[in-house]
Amino acid sequence: MKREQGFCDFVAAVAFGVVIASLLMLLMGCEVRIEDTPCDQQQTCPDGRCPDKYNPGPVNRLEKALQTENYAGGSCAHAATIDSLMAQGRADLAARWRASYSGGASLGTLRSAADRLNVDYAYTSSGDMGFLDWCSRTRRPACIFYYTRHAITFVGFEGGMAILLDNNKPGKEIRVGRAEFKREWDAYGRSYGHTGGVAFAAVYSPAPPPPTSISY
Amino acid sequence: MKTERLFLILAIAAVALLACFAGYESQQATDTLRVQVDGMVPAISTAPRQRIISLPDDGGAWHVSLIVNSDWRARGEQRELMSWFYSDPALASLRTQAHWHIYTTKSPIYTERLKASLGTAVPALLITNEQGKTVYRGSLRGQPADAGPSTAGYATIPGSPEELVGTLRGLFQRFKERNCPCPTPPAPPEPEPVEPDENEFVPINTQPDLGVDQEDDGAPWLLLALVVIASAGASLWINFRRDLNKG
C-alpha cells in the first residue's frame, strides 16, 4: 500500500513537471513564431537580414528558342545537358558541347565530356531528391534519365509537380506529380544499372528570371 | 522504491533517446544537401575523383545583369562602365554578393528573356531580385523607345560609380521598406555604435536559409528534461523522508 502511494506520488510529480514544462515551451515557442512566421510570406530584402528566409524564384523555364532539340539522330542526354548550360547563361559552353558531342550517352560519358570541356557539374545516380530540390531551388535545370532509353530536362518543382522538357518535343512542358515522378525516375535509373534516378547538372550562375514589375 | 528508481532511469533514458533522435534528424537534413560533385574543386592527388561537398544554395541571391555589345572592349564607355564593378569597392561588393551576368546583345538570355523589358539600349544595367522583380534598370542614355513597361521606371546611368552607388543605395532601402514589412522583435541593446562602412552595400542574401531547420539550440527540451528530472527527484526525496519518518 505504502509502495503504491509512493508510486502514485511519483507519477503525479512527473506529470506536473511535464505540464509546467510544456506550458513554458509553448510560451517560448510563440515568441519565436511571432518573429518568423510572417517573414515566410514576404519577399527577400536587399540586406538578407529581414527576413532570413527567402522565397525561391520561379523555376528556370527555358523559352522555346533556348531549348535544344534532340539532334544527330539521338543525342538526348547531350541536348538536355545543353539546356542546363543555356539556363545558366553559358551559351558559349553550350555551343562547344553541341559541336563536340552527339549520340547516346551514359552518366560516365557526360562526366567525361564535361571534364574535357572543363565544365563544372554535379550529379546524382542514387535517386537523391535532395539534389533535384537543390536544382529547383537554385534554378539550375538538370539532364535526367527519364523514359525508356531517353534523357530529358528537369526544370524544377512547382506546386508539387515536376516540370520537365522533352527534347523530342521542344516547347511542350510536361508536368508529373512529385511522388509519381520519383518512382519513375528511380525505375529508369535502375534500368541503367544505377541505384536510383540519375541527374546531371552544370553548375554556374543561373540566369535571371524574366523581369517583372514591382510596386513602389 | 525500486519502482520509482526504475521510472527515474526510464525517464532519463527517454530524454537521452529524444536528444539522439533530434541530432539524427538534423544530420539527415544536412546530408540531403550534399551530393556527389566532381569538377568543382581542385583535385587532390591521392583522393578519389568523386568527392562530397556542399553545393551553393544561392537561390535567394539577386541578379545584376550588364548588357554590352560583343565588342565592348573596343567601346570606351562600355569598358568604363564594366570596370566600375571591379574597381569601385561598393559595386564590386554588390557584384560578388549577387549573381553577376554579362550578356552581349547576341546572348540568347538577353534576346529571349531580358530585351522585352530593357529594350535595345546598350549598355544597360538590370538588377532584379530572385523573383525577377525589377529593382533597377537603366542605360547610359536613358529609356529607349522599345523598352517594356515597368513601375521601376528606366534610369539614366549616372556618370560616376559614386553616383550609381548612391542611387542604388536609395533604391535598395526603398525596396526593403516596401517589400519587407516584417514585424521585428525589439532590438537588443547595442554594445556600442558601429560606424557603417561607406564602401559596403548591405549584403544581399549570400547565405540564404537552406530550407532546413538547422539552428535549434534545444533549450526547451533541456528545460523539459530538467523539470521532469527535478520532479522525479523531489518525489523520490519526499517518499524517502516519508518512509524514514514512518519507519
Coordinates of C-alpha atoms in Angstrom, one line a residue:
Chain A
M1 CA 0.0 0.0 0.0
K2 CA 2.8 2.3 1.0
R3 CA 4.7 1.5 -2.1
E4 CA 1.6 2.1 -4.3
Q5 CA 1.1 5.5 -2.7
G6 CA 4.7 6.4 -3.3
F7 CA 4.5 5.3 -6.9
C8 CA 1.3 7.5 -7.4
D9 CA 3.1 10.5 -5.9
F10 CA 6.0 9.9 -8.2
V11 CA 3.8 9.7 -11.3
A12 CA 1.8 12.8 -10.2
A13 CA 5.1 14.8 -9.7
V14 CA 6.4 13.8 -13.1
A15 CA 3.0 14.7 -14.8
F16 CA 3.0 18.0 -13.0
G17 CA 6.5 18.7 -14.2
V18 CA 5.6 17.8 -17.8
V19 CA 2.6 20.1 -17.8
I20 CA 4.7 23.0 -16.4
A21 CA 7.5 22.4 -18.9
S22 CA 5.0 22.2 -21.8
L23 CA 3.4 25.5 -20.8
L24 CA 6.8 27.1 -20.6
M25 CA 7.8 25.7 -24.0
L26 CA 4.6 26.8 -25.6
L27 CA 5.2 30.4 -24.3
M28 CA 8.8 30.4 -25.6
G29 CA 7.7 28.9 -28.9
C30 CA 5.1 31.5 -29.5
E31 CA 7.7 34.2 -29.0
V32 CA 9.8 32.7 -31.8
R33 CA 6.9 32.2 -34.2
I34 CA 5.7 35.8 -34.0
E35 CA 9.1 36.8 -35.3
D36 CA 9.4 34.2 -38.0
T37 CA 6.1 33.3 -39.5
P38 CA 5.1 36.5 -41.2
C39 CA 8.5 36.7 -42.9
D40 CA 8.0 33.5 -44.7
Q41 CA 5.3 35.2 -46.7
Q42 CA 7.5 38.2 -47.6
Q43 CA 10.0 39.0 -50.3
T44 CA 13.7 38.9 -49.6
C45 CA 15.2 42.1 -48.6
P46 CA 18.4 43.5 -50.0
D47 CA 20.3 43.0 -46.8
G48 CA 19.2 39.4 -46.5
R49 CA 18.6 40.0 -42.8
C50 CA 14.8 40.6 -42.7
P51 CA 13.7 38.0 -43.4
D52 CA 16.4 35.5 -43.2
K53 CA 14.3 33.2 -45.3
Y54 CA 13.7 33.7 -49.0
N55 CA 11.1 32.6 -51.5
P56 CA 13.0 30.8 -54.2
G57 CA 12.4 32.4 -57.6
P58 CA 10.3 30.8 -60.3
V59 CA 11.7 27.7 -61.9
N60 CA 14.1 28.4 -64.7
R61 CA 11.8 27.8 -67.6
L62 CA 13.7 27.8 -70.8
E63 CA 12.0 29.8 -73.6
K64 CA 11.3 27.6 -76.6
A65 CA 14.1 29.4 -78.5
L66 CA 16.6 28.5 -75.8
Q67 CA 15.6 24.8 -75.7
T68 CA 17.8 22.3 -77.7
E69 CA 16.0 19.8 -79.8
N70 CA 17.4 16.3 -80.0
Y71 CA 20.0 16.2 -82.7
A72 CA 22.1 13.9 -84.8
G73 CA 19.6 11.1 -84.7
G74 CA 19.6 10.6 -80.9
S75 CA 21.6 12.8 -78.6
C76 CA 19.0 13.3 -75.9
A77 CA 21.4 13.4 -72.9
H78 CA 23.6 15.9 -74.6
A79 CA 20.6 18.1 -75.6
A80 CA 19.4 18.1 -72.0
T81 CA 22.8 19.0 -70.7
I82 CA 22.9 21.8 -73.2
D83 CA 19.6 23.0 -71.8
S84 CA 21.2 23.1 -68.4
L85 CA 24.0 25.2 -69.7
M86 CA 21.7 27.6 -71.6
A87 CA 19.6 28.1 -68.5
Q88 CA 22.7 29.3 -66.7
G89 CA 23.6 31.7 -69.5
R90 CA 26.5 29.7 -70.8
A91 CA 25.6 29.7 -74.4
D92 CA 29.4 29.6 -75.2
L93 CA 29.8 26.3 -73.4
A94 CA 26.5 25.0 -74.8
A95 CA 27.8 25.7 -78.4
R96 CA 31.0 23.9 -77.7
W97 CA 29.2 21.0 -76.1
R98 CA 27.0 20.6 -79.2
A99 CA 29.9 21.0 -81.6
S100 CA 31.9 18.3 -79.7
Y101 CA 29.4 15.6 -78.7
S102 CA 26.5 13.7 -80.1
G103 CA 25.0 10.2 -79.9
G104 CA 23.9 8.2 -76.9
A105 CA 25.5 9.0 -73.6
S106 CA 25.7 7.3 -70.2
L107 CA 26.4 9.2 -66.9
G108 CA 30.0 8.3 -67.3
T109 CA 30.0 9.8 -70.8
L110 CA 28.5 13.0 -69.6
R111 CA 31.1 13.3 -66.8
S112 CA 34.0 12.6 -69.2
A113 CA 32.6 15.1 -71.7
A114 CA 32.3 17.8 -69.0
D115 CA 35.8 17.1 -67.8
R116 CA 37.2 17.5 -71.3
L117 CA 35.4 20.9 -71.8
N118 CA 36.2 21.9 -68.2
V119 CA 32.6 22.3 -67.4
D120 CA 31.6 22.4 -63.7
Y121 CA 28.9 19.9 -62.8
A122 CA 27.1 18.0 -60.1
Y123 CA 25.2 14.8 -60.3
T124 CA 23.4 12.0 -58.5
S125 CA 22.9 8.4 -59.6
S126 CA 21.1 7.3 -56.5
G127 CA 17.7 9.0 -56.9
D128 CA 18.6 11.7 -54.4
M129 CA 15.6 14.0 -54.4
G130 CA 17.6 16.5 -52.3
F131 CA 19.7 17.0 -55.4
L132 CA 16.7 17.8 -57.6
D133 CA 15.3 20.0 -54.8
W134 CA 18.5 21.9 -54.9
C135 CA 18.4 22.2 -58.7
S136 CA 14.9 23.5 -58.5
R137 CA 15.5 25.9 -55.6
T138 CA 18.6 27.4 -57.2
R139 CA 17.1 27.4 -60.7
R140 CA 19.6 25.1 -62.2
P141 CA 17.9 22.6 -64.7
A142 CA 19.4 19.2 -65.0
C143 CA 19.6 16.4 -67.5
I144 CA 17.7 13.4 -66.1
F145 CA 17.4 9.8 -67.4
Y146 CA 13.7 9.5 -67.9
Y147 CA 11.6 7.4 -70.2
T148 CA 13.0 4.3 -71.8
R149 CA 16.4 4.9 -73.3
H150 CA 15.8 8.6 -73.2
A151 CA 17.0 11.7 -71.3
I152 CA 15.2 14.9 -70.8
T153 CA 15.5 18.2 -68.9
F154 CA 14.3 18.6 -65.3
V155 CA 13.4 22.2 -64.9
G156 CA 12.2 22.2 -61.3
F157 CA 9.4 21.5 -58.9
E158 CA 6.4 23.8 -58.9
G159 CA 3.2 23.3 -57.0
G160 CA 4.1 19.7 -56.1
M161 CA 4.7 18.8 -59.8
A162 CA 8.0 18.1 -61.6
I163 CA 8.3 20.4 -64.6
L164 CA 10.1 18.6 -67.5
L165 CA 11.1 19.4 -71.0
D166 CA 11.4 16.7 -73.6
N167 CA 14.0 17.5 -76.3
N168 CA 11.9 15.4 -78.7
K169 CA 9.0 17.8 -78.3
P170 CA 10.5 21.2 -77.6
G171 CA 8.2 23.9 -76.4
K172 CA 5.9 21.5 -74.7
E173 CA 6.1 21.3 -70.9
I174 CA 5.5 18.0 -69.1
R175 CA 4.1 18.1 -65.6
V176 CA 4.3 15.0 -63.4
G177 CA 3.3 14.6 -59.7
R178 CA 6.3 14.5 -57.4
A179 CA 5.6 11.1 -56.0
E180 CA 5.0 9.5 -59.4
F181 CA 8.0 11.3 -60.8
K182 CA 10.2 10.0 -58.0
R183 CA 9.0 6.4 -58.6
E184 CA 9.6 6.6 -62.3
W185 CA 12.9 8.5 -62.2
D186 CA 14.3 5.8 -59.8
A187 CA 13.0 3.0 -62.0
Y188 CA 14.6 4.5 -65.2
G189 CA 17.8 5.0 -63.3
R190 CA 17.9 1.4 -62.1
S191 CA 17.2 0.2 -65.6
Y192 CA 20.6 1.7 -66.4
G193 CA 22.3 -0.2 -63.5
H194 CA 22.3 2.7 -61.1
T195 CA 20.9 2.5 -57.6
G196 CA 18.3 5.1 -58.4
G197 CA 17.4 8.1 -60.5
V198 CA 20.1 9.9 -62.5
A199 CA 20.5 13.6 -62.8
F200 CA 23.4 15.7 -64.1
A201 CA 23.5 19.5 -63.9
A202 CA 26.0 22.1 -65.0
V203 CA 26.9 24.5 -62.1
Y204 CA 27.1 28.1 -63.0
S205 CA 25.1 31.3 -62.1
P206 CA 21.5 30.7 -63.1
A207 CA 20.2 33.3 -65.5
P208 CA 17.8 35.8 -64.0
P209 CA 14.1 35.2 -64.2
P210 CA 12.1 37.2 -66.7
P211 CA 11.9 40.7 -65.3
T212 CA 8.6 41.7 -63.8
S213 CA 7.4 45.0 -62.3
I214 CA 7.4 45.9 -58.7
S215 CA 5.1 48.2 -56.9
Y216 CA 6.7 51.2 -55.3
Chain B
M1 CA 11.3 2.4 -4.0
K2 CA 12.7 0.1 -6.7
T3 CA 9.8 1.0 -8.9
E4 CA 10.5 4.8 -8.5
R5 CA 14.1 4.3 -9.3
L6 CA 13.3 2.3 -12.4
F7 CA 11.0 5.0 -13.6
L8 CA 13.6 7.7 -13.0
I9 CA 16.1 5.7 -15.0
L10 CA 13.5 5.2 -17.8
A11 CA 12.8 9.0 -17.8
I12 CA 16.4 9.8 -18.2
A13 CA 16.8 7.2 -20.9
A14 CA 13.8 8.6 -22.7
V15 CA 15.3 12.1 -22.6
A16 CA 18.6 10.8 -23.9
L17 CA 16.9 9.0 -26.7
L18 CA 14.9 12.1 -27.6
A19 CA 18.2 14.1 -27.9
C20 CA 19.8 11.4 -30.0
F21 CA 16.8 11.4 -32.3
A22 CA 16.8 15.2 -32.7
G23 CA 20.5 15.0 -33.6
Y24 CA 20.0 12.2 -36.1
E25 CA 17.2 14.2 -37.9
S26 CA 19.4 17.3 -38.1
Q27 CA 22.3 15.2 -39.6
Q28 CA 19.9 13.7 -42.1
A29 CA 18.7 17.1 -43.2
T30 CA 22.3 18.3 -43.7
D31 CA 23.2 15.2 -45.6
T32 CA 20.4 15.8 -48.2
L33 CA 22.2 19.0 -49.1
R34 CA 25.3 17.1 -50.0
V35 CA 25.6 15.5 -53.3
Q36 CA 28.2 13.9 -55.4
V37 CA 30.2 16.6 -57.2
D38 CA 33.1 16.5 -59.5
G39 CA 34.9 19.1 -61.3
M40 CA 34.0 21.9 -58.9
V41 CA 37.1 21.9 -56.7
P42 CA 40.7 21.3 -57.4
A43 CA 41.6 17.6 -57.4
I44 CA 43.6 16.3 -54.5
S45 CA 46.2 14.0 -55.9
T46 CA 45.6 11.0 -53.7
A47 CA 41.9 11.4 -53.2
P48 CA 39.3 9.6 -55.4
R49 CA 37.9 11.8 -58.2
Q50 CA 34.4 11.6 -56.7
R51 CA 34.0 13.8 -53.7
I52 CA 31.2 15.1 -51.5
I53 CA 30.9 18.8 -51.0
S54 CA 28.1 21.2 -50.3
L55 CA 26.6 22.9 -53.4
P56 CA 25.9 26.6 -53.4
D57 CA 22.5 27.3 -52.0
D58 CA 22.2 30.7 -53.8
G59 CA 18.6 30.6 -54.9
G60 CA 17.9 33.7 -52.9
A61 CA 20.6 35.8 -54.4
W62 CA 19.7 38.8 -56.6
H63 CA 20.8 39.2 -60.2
V64 CA 22.9 42.0 -61.6
S65 CA 23.0 41.9 -65.4
L66 CA 25.1 44.2 -67.6
I67 CA 24.2 44.2 -71.2
V68 CA 27.0 45.2 -73.6
N69 CA 28.0 44.8 -77.2
S70 CA 30.1 41.9 -78.3
D71 CA 33.0 44.3 -78.9
W72 CA 32.6 46.1 -75.6
R73 CA 36.3 46.2 -75.0
A74 CA 36.7 48.5 -78.0
R75 CA 33.9 50.8 -76.8
G76 CA 35.2 53.2 -74.2
E77 CA 32.0 53.9 -72.3
Q78 CA 31.1 50.3 -72.0
R79 CA 34.5 49.3 -70.9
E80 CA 34.4 52.0 -68.3
L81 CA 31.0 51.0 -67.0
M82 CA 32.2 47.4 -66.8
S83 CA 35.3 48.5 -64.9
W84 CA 33.2 50.2 -62.2
F85 CA 32.0 46.8 -61.0
Y86 CA 35.6 45.7 -60.4
S87 CA 37.3 48.9 -59.3
D88 CA 34.7 50.6 -57.1
P89 CA 34.6 48.8 -53.8
A90 CA 30.8 49.2 -53.3
L91 CA 29.9 48.0 -56.8
A92 CA 32.4 45.2 -56.6
S93 CA 30.8 44.2 -53.3
L94 CA 27.4 44.2 -55.0
R95 CA 28.8 42.1 -57.9
T96 CA 30.2 39.4 -55.6
Q97 CA 27.0 39.2 -53.5
A98 CA 24.7 38.7 -56.4
H99 CA 24.5 36.5 -59.5
W100 CA 26.7 38.6 -61.8
H101 CA 25.9 38.3 -65.5
I102 CA 27.5 39.9 -68.5
Y103 CA 25.3 39.5 -71.6
T104 CA 26.1 40.7 -75.0
T105 CA 23.3 41.8 -77.4
K106 CA 23.6 38.4 -79.0
S107 CA 23.3 36.3 -75.8
P108 CA 20.1 34.2 -76.0
I109 CA 19.2 35.1 -72.4
Y110 CA 19.2 38.8 -73.4
T111 CA 17.3 38.3 -76.7
E112 CA 14.7 35.9 -75.4
R113 CA 14.3 37.0 -71.8
L114 CA 15.6 40.5 -71.0
K115 CA 15.3 42.5 -74.2
A116 CA 11.5 42.9 -73.9
S117 CA 12.0 44.8 -70.7
L118 CA 15.2 46.6 -71.3
G119 CA 14.8 47.5 -75.0
T120 CA 17.7 47.9 -77.3
A121 CA 19.7 50.5 -75.3
V122 CA 23.3 49.3 -74.8
P123 CA 25.0 49.3 -72.4
A124 CA 22.2 48.6 -70.0
L125 CA 22.1 47.6 -66.3
L126 CA 19.3 45.5 -64.8
I127 CA 19.0 44.5 -61.2
T128 CA 16.3 42.1 -60.2
N129 CA 15.6 40.1 -57.1
E130 CA 15.4 36.3 -57.0
Q131 CA 11.7 36.5 -58.1
G132 CA 12.6 38.6 -61.1
K133 CA 11.2 41.8 -59.7
T134 CA 12.9 44.8 -61.2
V135 CA 14.8 46.9 -58.7
Y136 CA 16.7 48.9 -61.2
R137 CA 17.0 49.2 -64.9
G138 CA 18.9 51.8 -66.8
S139 CA 21.2 52.7 -69.6
L140 CA 23.7 55.4 -70.3
R141 CA 21.2 57.3 -72.5
G142 CA 18.0 56.7 -70.6
Q143 CA 14.9 54.9 -71.7
P144 CA 14.8 53.6 -75.3
A145 CA 11.6 53.7 -77.2
D146 CA 11.2 50.0 -77.2
A147 CA 11.6 49.3 -73.5
G148 CA 8.9 47.4 -71.8
P149 CA 6.7 49.0 -69.1
S150 CA 7.8 48.7 -65.6
T151 CA 6.9 50.6 -62.4
A152 CA 10.6 50.6 -61.6
G153 CA 11.0 53.2 -64.3
Y154 CA 14.0 53.5 -66.5
A155 CA 17.0 55.4 -65.3
T156 CA 19.9 57.1 -66.9
I157 CA 23.0 55.5 -65.5
P158 CA 24.9 58.3 -63.9
G159 CA 28.4 59.4 -64.9
S160 CA 30.4 58.1 -62.0
P161 CA 30.4 55.0 -59.9
E162 CA 29.8 57.0 -56.7
E163 CA 26.6 58.4 -58.1
L164 CA 25.4 55.0 -59.2
V165 CA 26.2 53.7 -55.7
G166 CA 24.2 56.5 -54.2
T167 CA 21.2 55.8 -56.5
L168 CA 21.3 52.0 -55.8
R169 CA 21.6 52.5 -52.1
G170 CA 18.4 54.6 -52.0
L171 CA 16.6 52.1 -54.2
F172 CA 17.6 49.1 -52.1
Q173 CA 16.5 50.9 -49.0
R174 CA 13.2 51.7 -50.6
F175 CA 12.8 48.2 -51.8
K176 CA 13.4 46.9 -48.4
E177 CA 10.9 49.2 -46.8
R178 CA 8.2 48.4 -49.3
N179 CA 8.7 44.7 -49.5
C180 CA 9.8 43.7 -46.1
P181 CA 7.3 44.9 -43.6
C182 CA 8.2 42.0 -41.2
P183 CA 7.5 42.7 -37.6
T184 CA 10.8 42.7 -35.8
P185 CA 11.4 42.0 -32.2
P186 CA 12.7 44.7 -30.0
A187 CA 16.4 45.2 -30.8
P188 CA 18.8 44.1 -28.1
P189 CA 20.9 46.9 -26.7
E190 CA 23.9 47.6 -28.9
P191 CA 27.2 47.3 -27.1
E192 CA 28.5 50.4 -28.9
P193 CA 27.6 52.1 -32.2
V194 CA 29.5 50.9 -35.2
E195 CA 30.4 53.3 -38.0
P196 CA 29.0 52.0 -41.3
D197 CA 31.5 51.2 -44.0
E198 CA 30.7 53.6 -46.8
N199 CA 32.2 51.1 -49.3
E200 CA 29.9 48.3 -48.3
F201 CA 26.5 47.6 -49.6
V202 CA 24.3 45.9 -47.0
P203 CA 24.8 42.4 -48.1
I204 CA 22.4 40.7 -50.4
N205 CA 21.3 37.2 -49.5
T206 CA 24.6 35.4 -50.0
Q207 CA 23.9 32.7 -47.5
P208 CA 20.1 32.3 -47.6
D209 CA 18.2 29.9 -45.5
L210 CA 18.8 26.4 -46.6
G211 CA 15.2 25.4 -46.0
V212 CA 16.4 23.1 -43.3
D213 CA 15.9 23.7 -39.6
Q214 CA 19.5 23.6 -38.6
E215 CA 19.6 26.0 -35.8
D216 CA 17.7 24.6 -32.8
D217 CA 19.5 25.3 -29.6
G218 CA 17.4 22.7 -27.8
A219 CA 16.7 24.9 -24.8
P220 CA 13.0 23.9 -24.5
W221 CA 14.0 20.2 -24.5
L222 CA 16.6 20.8 -21.9
L223 CA 14.1 22.7 -19.8
L224 CA 11.6 19.8 -20.1
A225 CA 14.3 17.3 -19.1
L226 CA 15.4 19.4 -16.1
V227 CA 11.8 19.9 -14.9
V228 CA 11.0 16.2 -15.3
I229 CA 14.2 15.1 -13.5
A230 CA 13.7 17.6 -10.8
S231 CA 10.1 16.5 -10.3
A232 CA 11.1 12.9 -10.2
G233 CA 13.9 13.6 -7.7
A234 CA 11.6 15.6 -5.5
S235 CA 9.1 12.8 -5.5
L236 CA 11.8 10.3 -4.5
W237 CA 13.1 12.6 -1.8
I238 CA 9.6 13.1 -0.3
N239 CA 8.9 9.3 -0.4
F240 CA 12.3 8.6 1.2
R241 CA 11.6 11.1 4.0
R242 CA 8.1 9.7 4.5
D243 CA 9.4 6.2 4.7
L244 CA 12.1 7.3 7.2
N245 CA 9.5 9.1 9.4
K246 CA 7.1 6.2 9.3
G247 CA 9.8 3.6 9.7

